[in-house]
Coordinates of C-alpha atoms in Angstrom, one line a residue:
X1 CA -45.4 -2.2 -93.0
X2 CA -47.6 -0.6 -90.5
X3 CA -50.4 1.9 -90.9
X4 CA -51.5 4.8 -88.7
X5 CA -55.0 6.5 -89.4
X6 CA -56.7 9.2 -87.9
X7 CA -60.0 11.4 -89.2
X8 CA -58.6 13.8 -92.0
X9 CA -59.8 16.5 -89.6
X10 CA -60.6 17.5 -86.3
X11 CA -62.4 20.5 -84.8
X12 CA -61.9 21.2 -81.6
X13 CA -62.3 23.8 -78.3
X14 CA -65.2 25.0 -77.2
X15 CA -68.1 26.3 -80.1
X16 CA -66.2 23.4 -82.5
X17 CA -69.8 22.2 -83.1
X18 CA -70.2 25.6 -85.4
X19 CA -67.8 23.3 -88.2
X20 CA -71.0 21.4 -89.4
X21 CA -72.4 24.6 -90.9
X22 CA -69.4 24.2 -93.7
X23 CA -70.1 20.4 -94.3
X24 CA -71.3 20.0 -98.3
X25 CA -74.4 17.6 -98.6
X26 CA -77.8 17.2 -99.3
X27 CA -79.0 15.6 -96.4
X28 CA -77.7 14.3 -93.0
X29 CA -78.6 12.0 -90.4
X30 CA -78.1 12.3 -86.6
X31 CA -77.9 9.7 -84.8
X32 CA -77.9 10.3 -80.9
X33 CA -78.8 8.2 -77.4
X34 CA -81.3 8.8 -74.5
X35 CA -81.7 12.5 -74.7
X36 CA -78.9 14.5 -73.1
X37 CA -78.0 16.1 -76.3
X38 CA -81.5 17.5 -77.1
X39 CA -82.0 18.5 -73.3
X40 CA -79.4 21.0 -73.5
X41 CA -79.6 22.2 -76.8
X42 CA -76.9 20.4 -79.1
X43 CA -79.0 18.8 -81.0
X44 CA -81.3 22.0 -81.9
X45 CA -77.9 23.4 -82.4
X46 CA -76.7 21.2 -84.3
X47 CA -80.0 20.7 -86.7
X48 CA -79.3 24.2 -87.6
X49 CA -75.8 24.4 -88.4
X50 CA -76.5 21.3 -91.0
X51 CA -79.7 23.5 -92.2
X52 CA -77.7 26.5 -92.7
X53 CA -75.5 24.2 -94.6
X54 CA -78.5 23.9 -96.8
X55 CA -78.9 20.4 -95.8
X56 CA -82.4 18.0 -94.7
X57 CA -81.9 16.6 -91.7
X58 CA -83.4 13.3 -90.1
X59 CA -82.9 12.3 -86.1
X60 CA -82.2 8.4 -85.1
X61 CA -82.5 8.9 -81.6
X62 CA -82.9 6.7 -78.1
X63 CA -79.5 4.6 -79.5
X64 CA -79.4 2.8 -75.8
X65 CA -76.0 2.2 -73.8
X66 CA -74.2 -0.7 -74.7
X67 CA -76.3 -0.2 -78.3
X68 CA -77.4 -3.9 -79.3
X69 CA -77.6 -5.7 -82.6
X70 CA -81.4 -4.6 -83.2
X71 CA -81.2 -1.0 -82.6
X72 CA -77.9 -1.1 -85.4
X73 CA -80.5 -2.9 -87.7
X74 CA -83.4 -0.6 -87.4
X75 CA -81.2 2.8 -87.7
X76 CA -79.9 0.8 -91.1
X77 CA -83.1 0.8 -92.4
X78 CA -84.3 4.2 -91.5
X79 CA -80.8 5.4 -93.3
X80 CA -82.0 3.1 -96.3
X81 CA -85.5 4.9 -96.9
X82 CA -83.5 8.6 -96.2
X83 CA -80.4 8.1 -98.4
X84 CA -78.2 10.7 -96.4
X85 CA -74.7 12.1 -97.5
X86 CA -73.6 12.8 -94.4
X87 CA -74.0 10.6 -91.1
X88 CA -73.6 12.8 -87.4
X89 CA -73.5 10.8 -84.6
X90 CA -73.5 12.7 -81.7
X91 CA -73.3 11.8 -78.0
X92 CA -71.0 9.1 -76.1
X93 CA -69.4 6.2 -77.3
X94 CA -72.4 4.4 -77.8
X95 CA -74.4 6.3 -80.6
X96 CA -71.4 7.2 -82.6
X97 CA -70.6 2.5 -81.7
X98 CA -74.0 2.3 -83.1
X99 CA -73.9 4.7 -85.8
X100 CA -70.4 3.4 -87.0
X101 CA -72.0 -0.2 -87.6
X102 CA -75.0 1.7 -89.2
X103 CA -73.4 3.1 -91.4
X104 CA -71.5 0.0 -92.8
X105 CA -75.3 -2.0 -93.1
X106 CA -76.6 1.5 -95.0
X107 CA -73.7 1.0 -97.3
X108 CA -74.0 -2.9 -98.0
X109 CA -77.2 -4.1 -97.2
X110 CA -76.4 -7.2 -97.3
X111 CA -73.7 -7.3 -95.2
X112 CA -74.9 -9.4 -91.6
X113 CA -73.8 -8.7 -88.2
X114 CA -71.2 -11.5 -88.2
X115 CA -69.9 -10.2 -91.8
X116 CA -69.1 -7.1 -89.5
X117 CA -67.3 -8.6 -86.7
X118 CA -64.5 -9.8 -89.2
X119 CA -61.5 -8.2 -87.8
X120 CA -60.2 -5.7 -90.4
X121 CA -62.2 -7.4 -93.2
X122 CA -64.5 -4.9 -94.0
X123 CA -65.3 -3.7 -97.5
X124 CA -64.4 0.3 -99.1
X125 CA -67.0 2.8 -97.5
X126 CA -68.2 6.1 -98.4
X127 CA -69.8 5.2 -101.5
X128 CA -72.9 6.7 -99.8
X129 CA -71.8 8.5 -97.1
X130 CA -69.3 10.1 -94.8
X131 CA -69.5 10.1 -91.3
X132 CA -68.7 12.6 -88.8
X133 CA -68.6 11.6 -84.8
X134 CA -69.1 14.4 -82.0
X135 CA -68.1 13.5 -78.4
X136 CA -69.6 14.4 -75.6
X137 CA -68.1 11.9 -73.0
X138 CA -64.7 12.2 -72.4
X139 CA -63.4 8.0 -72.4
X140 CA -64.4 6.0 -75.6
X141 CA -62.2 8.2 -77.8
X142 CA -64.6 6.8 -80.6
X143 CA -64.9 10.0 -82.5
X144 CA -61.5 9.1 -84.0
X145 CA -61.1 5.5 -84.0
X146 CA -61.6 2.3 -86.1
X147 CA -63.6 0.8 -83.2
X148 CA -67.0 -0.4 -82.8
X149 CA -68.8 -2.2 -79.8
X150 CA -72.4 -4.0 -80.2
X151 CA -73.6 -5.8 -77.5
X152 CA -75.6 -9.3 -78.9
X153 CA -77.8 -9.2 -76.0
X154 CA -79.1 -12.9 -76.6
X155 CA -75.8 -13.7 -76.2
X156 CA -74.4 -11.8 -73.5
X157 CA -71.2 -11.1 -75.5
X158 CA -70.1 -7.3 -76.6
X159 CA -68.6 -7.5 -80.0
X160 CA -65.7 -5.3 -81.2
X161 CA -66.1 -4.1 -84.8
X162 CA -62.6 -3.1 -86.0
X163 CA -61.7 -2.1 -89.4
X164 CA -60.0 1.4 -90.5
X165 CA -63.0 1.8 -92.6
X166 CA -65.1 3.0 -89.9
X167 CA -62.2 5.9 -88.5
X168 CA -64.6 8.1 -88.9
X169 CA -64.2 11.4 -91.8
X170 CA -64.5 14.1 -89.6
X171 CA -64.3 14.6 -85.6
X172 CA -65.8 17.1 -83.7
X173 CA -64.1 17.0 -79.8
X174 CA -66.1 20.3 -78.2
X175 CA -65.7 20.6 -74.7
X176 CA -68.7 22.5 -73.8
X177 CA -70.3 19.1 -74.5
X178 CA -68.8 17.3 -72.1
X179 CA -69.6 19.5 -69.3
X180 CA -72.8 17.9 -69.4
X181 CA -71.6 14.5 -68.1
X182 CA -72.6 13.7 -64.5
X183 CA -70.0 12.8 -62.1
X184 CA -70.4 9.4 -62.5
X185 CA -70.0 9.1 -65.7
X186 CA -67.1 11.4 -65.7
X187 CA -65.4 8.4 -63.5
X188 CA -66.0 5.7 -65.9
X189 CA -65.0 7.4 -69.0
X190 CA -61.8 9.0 -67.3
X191 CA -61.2 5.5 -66.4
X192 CA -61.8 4.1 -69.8
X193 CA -59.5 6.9 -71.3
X194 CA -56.7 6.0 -69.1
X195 CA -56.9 2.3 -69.9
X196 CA -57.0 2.9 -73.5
X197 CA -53.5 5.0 -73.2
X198 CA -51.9 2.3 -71.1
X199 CA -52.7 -0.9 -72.9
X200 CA -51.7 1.2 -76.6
X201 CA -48.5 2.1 -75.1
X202 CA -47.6 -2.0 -74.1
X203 CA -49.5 -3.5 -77.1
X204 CA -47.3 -5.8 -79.2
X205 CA -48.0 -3.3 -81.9
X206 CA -47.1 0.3 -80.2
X207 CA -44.9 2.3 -82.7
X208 CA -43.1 5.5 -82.6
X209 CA -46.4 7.4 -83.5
X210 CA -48.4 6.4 -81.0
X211 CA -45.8 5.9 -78.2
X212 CA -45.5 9.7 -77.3
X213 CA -49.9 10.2 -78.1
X214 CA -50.4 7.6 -75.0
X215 CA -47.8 8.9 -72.6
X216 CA -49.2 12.5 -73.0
X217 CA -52.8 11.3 -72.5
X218 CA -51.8 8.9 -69.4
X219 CA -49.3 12.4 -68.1
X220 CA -52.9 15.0 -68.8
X221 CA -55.2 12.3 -66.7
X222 CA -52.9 12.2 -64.3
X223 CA -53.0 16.0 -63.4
X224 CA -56.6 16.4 -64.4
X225 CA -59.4 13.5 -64.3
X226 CA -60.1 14.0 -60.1
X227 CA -60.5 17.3 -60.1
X228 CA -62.8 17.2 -63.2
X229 CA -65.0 14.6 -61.6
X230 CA -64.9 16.8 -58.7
X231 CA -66.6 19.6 -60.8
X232 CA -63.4 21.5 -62.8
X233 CA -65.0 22.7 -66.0
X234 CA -61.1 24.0 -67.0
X235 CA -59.9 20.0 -66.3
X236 CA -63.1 18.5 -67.9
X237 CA -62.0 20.3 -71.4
X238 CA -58.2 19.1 -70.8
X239 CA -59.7 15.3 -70.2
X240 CA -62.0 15.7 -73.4
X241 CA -58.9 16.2 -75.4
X242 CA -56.7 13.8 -73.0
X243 CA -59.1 11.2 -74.0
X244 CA -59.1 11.8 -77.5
X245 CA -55.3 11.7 -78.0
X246 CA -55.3 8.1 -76.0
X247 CA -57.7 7.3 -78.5
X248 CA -55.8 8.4 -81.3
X249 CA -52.9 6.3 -79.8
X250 CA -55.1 2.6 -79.4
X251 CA -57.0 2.9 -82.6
X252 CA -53.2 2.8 -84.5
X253 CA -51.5 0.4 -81.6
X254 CA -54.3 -1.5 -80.5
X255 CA -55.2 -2.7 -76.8
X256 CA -55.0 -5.4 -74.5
X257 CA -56.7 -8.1 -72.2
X258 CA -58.0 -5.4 -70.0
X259 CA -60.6 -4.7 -72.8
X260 CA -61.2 -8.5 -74.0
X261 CA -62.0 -9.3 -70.3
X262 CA -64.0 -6.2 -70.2
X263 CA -65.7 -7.1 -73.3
X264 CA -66.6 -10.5 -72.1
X265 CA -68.0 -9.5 -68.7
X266 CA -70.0 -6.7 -69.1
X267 CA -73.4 -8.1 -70.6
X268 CA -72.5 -11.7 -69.2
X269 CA -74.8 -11.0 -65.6
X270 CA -77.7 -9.4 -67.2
X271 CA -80.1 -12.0 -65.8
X272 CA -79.2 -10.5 -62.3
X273 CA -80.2 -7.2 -62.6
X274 CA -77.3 -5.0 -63.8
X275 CA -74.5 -4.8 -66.0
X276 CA -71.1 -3.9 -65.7
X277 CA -70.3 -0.5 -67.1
X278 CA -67.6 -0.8 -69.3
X279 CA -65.1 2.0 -67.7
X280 CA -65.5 0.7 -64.6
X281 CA -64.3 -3.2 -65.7
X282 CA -61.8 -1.7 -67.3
X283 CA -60.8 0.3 -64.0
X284 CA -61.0 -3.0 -62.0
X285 CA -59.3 -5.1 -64.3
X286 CA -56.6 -3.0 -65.4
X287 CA -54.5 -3.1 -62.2
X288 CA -54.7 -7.0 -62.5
X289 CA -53.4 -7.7 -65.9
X290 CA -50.6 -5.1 -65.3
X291 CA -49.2 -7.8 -62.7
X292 CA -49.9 -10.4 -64.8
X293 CA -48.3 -8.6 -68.0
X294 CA -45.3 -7.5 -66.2
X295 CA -44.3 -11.4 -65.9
X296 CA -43.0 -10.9 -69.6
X297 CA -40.0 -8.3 -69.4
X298 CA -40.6 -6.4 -72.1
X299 CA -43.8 -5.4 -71.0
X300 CA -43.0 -5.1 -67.6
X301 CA -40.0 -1.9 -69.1
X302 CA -43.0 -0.3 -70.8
X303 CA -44.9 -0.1 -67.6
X304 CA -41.8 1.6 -65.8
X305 CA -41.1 3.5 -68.5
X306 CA -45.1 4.9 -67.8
X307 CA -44.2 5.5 -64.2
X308 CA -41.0 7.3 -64.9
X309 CA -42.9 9.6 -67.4
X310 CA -45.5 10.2 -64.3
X311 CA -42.9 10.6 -62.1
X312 CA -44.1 7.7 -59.2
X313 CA -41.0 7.3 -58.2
X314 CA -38.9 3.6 -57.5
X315 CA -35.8 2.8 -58.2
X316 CA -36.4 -1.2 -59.8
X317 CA -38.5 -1.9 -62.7
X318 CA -40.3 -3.6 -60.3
X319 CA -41.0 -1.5 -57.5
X320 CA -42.1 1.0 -60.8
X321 CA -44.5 -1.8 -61.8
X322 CA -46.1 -1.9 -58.4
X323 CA -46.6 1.7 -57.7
X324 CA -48.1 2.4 -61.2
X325 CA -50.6 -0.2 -59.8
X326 CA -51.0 1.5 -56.7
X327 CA -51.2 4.5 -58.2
X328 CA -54.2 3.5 -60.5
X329 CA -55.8 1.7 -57.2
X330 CA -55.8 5.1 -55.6
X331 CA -57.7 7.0 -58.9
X332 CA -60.4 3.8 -58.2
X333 CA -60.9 5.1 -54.8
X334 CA -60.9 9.1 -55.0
X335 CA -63.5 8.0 -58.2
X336 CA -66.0 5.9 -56.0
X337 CA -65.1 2.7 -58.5
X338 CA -64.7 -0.7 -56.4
X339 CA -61.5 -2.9 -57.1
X340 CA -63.2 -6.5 -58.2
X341 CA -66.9 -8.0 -59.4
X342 CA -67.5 -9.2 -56.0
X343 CA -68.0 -5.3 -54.5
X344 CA -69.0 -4.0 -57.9
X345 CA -72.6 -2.9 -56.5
X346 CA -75.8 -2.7 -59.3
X347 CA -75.3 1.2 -58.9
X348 CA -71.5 0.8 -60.1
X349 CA -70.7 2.1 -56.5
X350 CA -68.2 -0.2 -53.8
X351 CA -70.7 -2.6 -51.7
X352 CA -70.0 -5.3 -49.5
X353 CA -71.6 -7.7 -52.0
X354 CA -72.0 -6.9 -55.5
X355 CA -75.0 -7.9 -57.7
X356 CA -73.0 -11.2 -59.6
X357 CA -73.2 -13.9 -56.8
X358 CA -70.0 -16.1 -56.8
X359 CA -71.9 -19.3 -57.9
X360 CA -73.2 -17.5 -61.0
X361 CA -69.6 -16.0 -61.7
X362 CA -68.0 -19.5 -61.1
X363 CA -70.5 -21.1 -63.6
X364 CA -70.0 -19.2 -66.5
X365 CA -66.3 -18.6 -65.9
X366 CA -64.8 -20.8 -68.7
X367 CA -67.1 -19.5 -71.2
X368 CA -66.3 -16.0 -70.4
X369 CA -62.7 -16.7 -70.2
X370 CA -62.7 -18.8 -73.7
X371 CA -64.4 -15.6 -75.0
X372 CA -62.0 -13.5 -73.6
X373 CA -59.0 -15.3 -75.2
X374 CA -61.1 -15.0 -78.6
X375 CA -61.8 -11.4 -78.1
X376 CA -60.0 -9.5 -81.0
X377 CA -58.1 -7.2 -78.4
X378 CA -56.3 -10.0 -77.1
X379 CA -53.7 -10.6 -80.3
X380 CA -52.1 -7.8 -79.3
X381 CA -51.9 -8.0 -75.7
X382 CA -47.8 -8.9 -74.5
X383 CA -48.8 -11.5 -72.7
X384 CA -51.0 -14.3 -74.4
X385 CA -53.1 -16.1 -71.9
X386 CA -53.8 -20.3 -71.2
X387 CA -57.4 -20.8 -70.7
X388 CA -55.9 -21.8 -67.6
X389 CA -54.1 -18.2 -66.9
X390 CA -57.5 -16.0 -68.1
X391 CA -60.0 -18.2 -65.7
X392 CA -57.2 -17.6 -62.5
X393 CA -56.9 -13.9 -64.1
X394 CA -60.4 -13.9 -63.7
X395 CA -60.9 -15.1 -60.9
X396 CA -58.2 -12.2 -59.2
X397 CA -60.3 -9.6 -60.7
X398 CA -63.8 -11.4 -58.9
X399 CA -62.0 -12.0 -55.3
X400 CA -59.5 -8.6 -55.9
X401 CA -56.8 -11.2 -54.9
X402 CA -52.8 -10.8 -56.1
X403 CA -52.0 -12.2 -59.1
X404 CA -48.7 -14.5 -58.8
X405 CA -48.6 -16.3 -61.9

């Protein structure tokens, strides 16, 4: 028996924020990042709409990128003291992350970090509160997924919370948001999206629910993530809802090594300056582990079937495989994204020398790769990696050398 969950509804098109005026409740929380959402208004906007609903209304806000263990722990407690009904988190993926993990520490106080990070073994929510998630990045897709991602900073490791508990109640996907994004980020989340869609549709657990969700979203950022990072307001709403529906399609099939590998990386280099954003390791890794997955067959018919659906052309599964990677090296370029570590510059932008040196990368390769193989996204991957295969993997995505093995 398999399951397939989504929010039991979703507002969307532009003015979709307006829904939170008929939410029932005595008070809400928000919980939003660095201050996008209050510079242009949705937060005022959204304060009011929960007001009109006859509802208090507290603000968690500064919830950092990447949000880390601490900030979860702290927006716990201030949800402890305010005892809200109804928990908003509006912004990118990482408030409504944060905010999801929140939100299971409000419930069970007594629940720790690692408790969370048990893979589908959390307990029954919503004996407090229900949760409602508002995008305004169009990537992360976690306004309607069982997905969580905290970053244990001490560590270096981003962990995935996943449990259909925290799909969230209600999802808001309001384009006008979105236009707010700048360019960059518009790259990495497009990126992200596109990744999500690719590794649902060739995870060991696709299904016939999710299969047609993830061709659809690959097909819409296909025609329209370039020319929304090129400034398209009419694309940037059709990639808010493209990434949504991929979302819809991994949170049901799962994902892939692309994301463990992502996972792993990103917080790994901190000591040298930057991090790796996590569309952009997704972007450079994803072209890599689709050569390495298309050594098993079945995987590799999936990937062609993606190209057909795209129309790239070739006439072998094969030379399909290849030009869906080409054609995914191209979007790297036309976004600005480098292909591999060693060019990824502290700025996200291709440089001759990125900011992890090779010695440093060498060093901590095995660890990253053992953590890569542990990551919960890699069960479901077609291809199940050696500790051998993930460091050479690895290794292809640092150089941006072929994978033949």
């Amino acid at each position: 028996m398999a399951r397939f969950t989504l929010p039991r509804d979703l507002y969307h098109g532009k003015g979709a924020l307006e829904a939170l005026k008929t939410f029932k409740g005595k008070k809400a929380v928000i919980c939003v990042g660095g201050g996008s959402m209050k510079r242009f208004g949705f937060l005022d906007k959204a304060i009011a709409y929960l007001n009109e609903a006859g509802m208090e209304v507290q603000v968690i806000d500064g919830i950092e990128p990447d949000p880390s263990v601490e900030t979860v722990m702290k927006g716990a407690d201030a949800m402890l003291a305010f005892e809200p009904d109804w928990i908003i988190a509006m912004g990118g993926g990482s408030p409504i992350d944060a905010a999801k993990a929140m939100w299971i520490k409000y419930e069970y106080p007594e629940v720790t970090f690692e408790d969370m990070c048990k893979v589908f073994g959390l307990p029954t929510l919503r004996r407090k509160a229900h949760f409602c998630a508002i995008s305004s990045t169009s990537g992360t897709a976690t306004e309607v997924t069982a997905f969580s991602i905290i970053t244990d900073y001490a560590k270096g490791i981003k962990y995935p919370i996943a449990d259909f508990e925290i799909t969230p109640d209600v999802a808001i996907v309001d384009p006008d948001l979105a236009e707010t994004m700048p360019q960059k980020l518009v790259a990495h989340t497009g990126m992200d999206a596109i990744t999500h869609a690719v590794e649902a549709y060739v995870s060991t657990a696709n299904c016939d629910y999710t299969d047609p969700l993830a061709l659809h979203a690959i097909k819409m950022i296909k025609r329209d993530l370039v020319e929304s990072y090129n400034g398209d307001m009419s694309k940037r709403a059709s990639m808010h809802n493209a990434q949504c529906l991929a979302g819809m399609a991994f949170t049901n099939a799962l994902l892939g090594i692309v994301h463990s590998m992502a996972h792993k990386t990103g917080a790994a280099f901190e000591k040298y300056g930057a991090h790796i954003i996590h569309g952009a390791a997704n972007a450079m890794y994803l072209p890599k582990v689709i050569a390495f997955n298309a050594k098993d067959e079945t995987a590799a018919k999936r990937y062609a079937d993606i190209a057909d659906f795209i129309n790239l052309g070739g006439e072998t599964v094969e030379e399909k495989v290849q030009l869906l990677i080409a054609f995914l090296r191209k979007l790297n370029d036309d976004l600005r994204i480098p292909h591999c570590i060693k060019n990824y510059g502290a700025d996200s932008y291709p440089c001759e020398q990125g900011f992890v040196p090779e010695e440093a990368f060498l060093a901590q390769l095995p660890e990253i790769a053992k953590n890569a193989i542990g990551d919960a996204c890699t069960g479901s991957n077609p291809r199940q990696p050696s500790q051998e295969e993930m460091e050479k993997l690895l290794k292809c995505c640092y150089y941006d050398t072929e994978v033949d093995f």
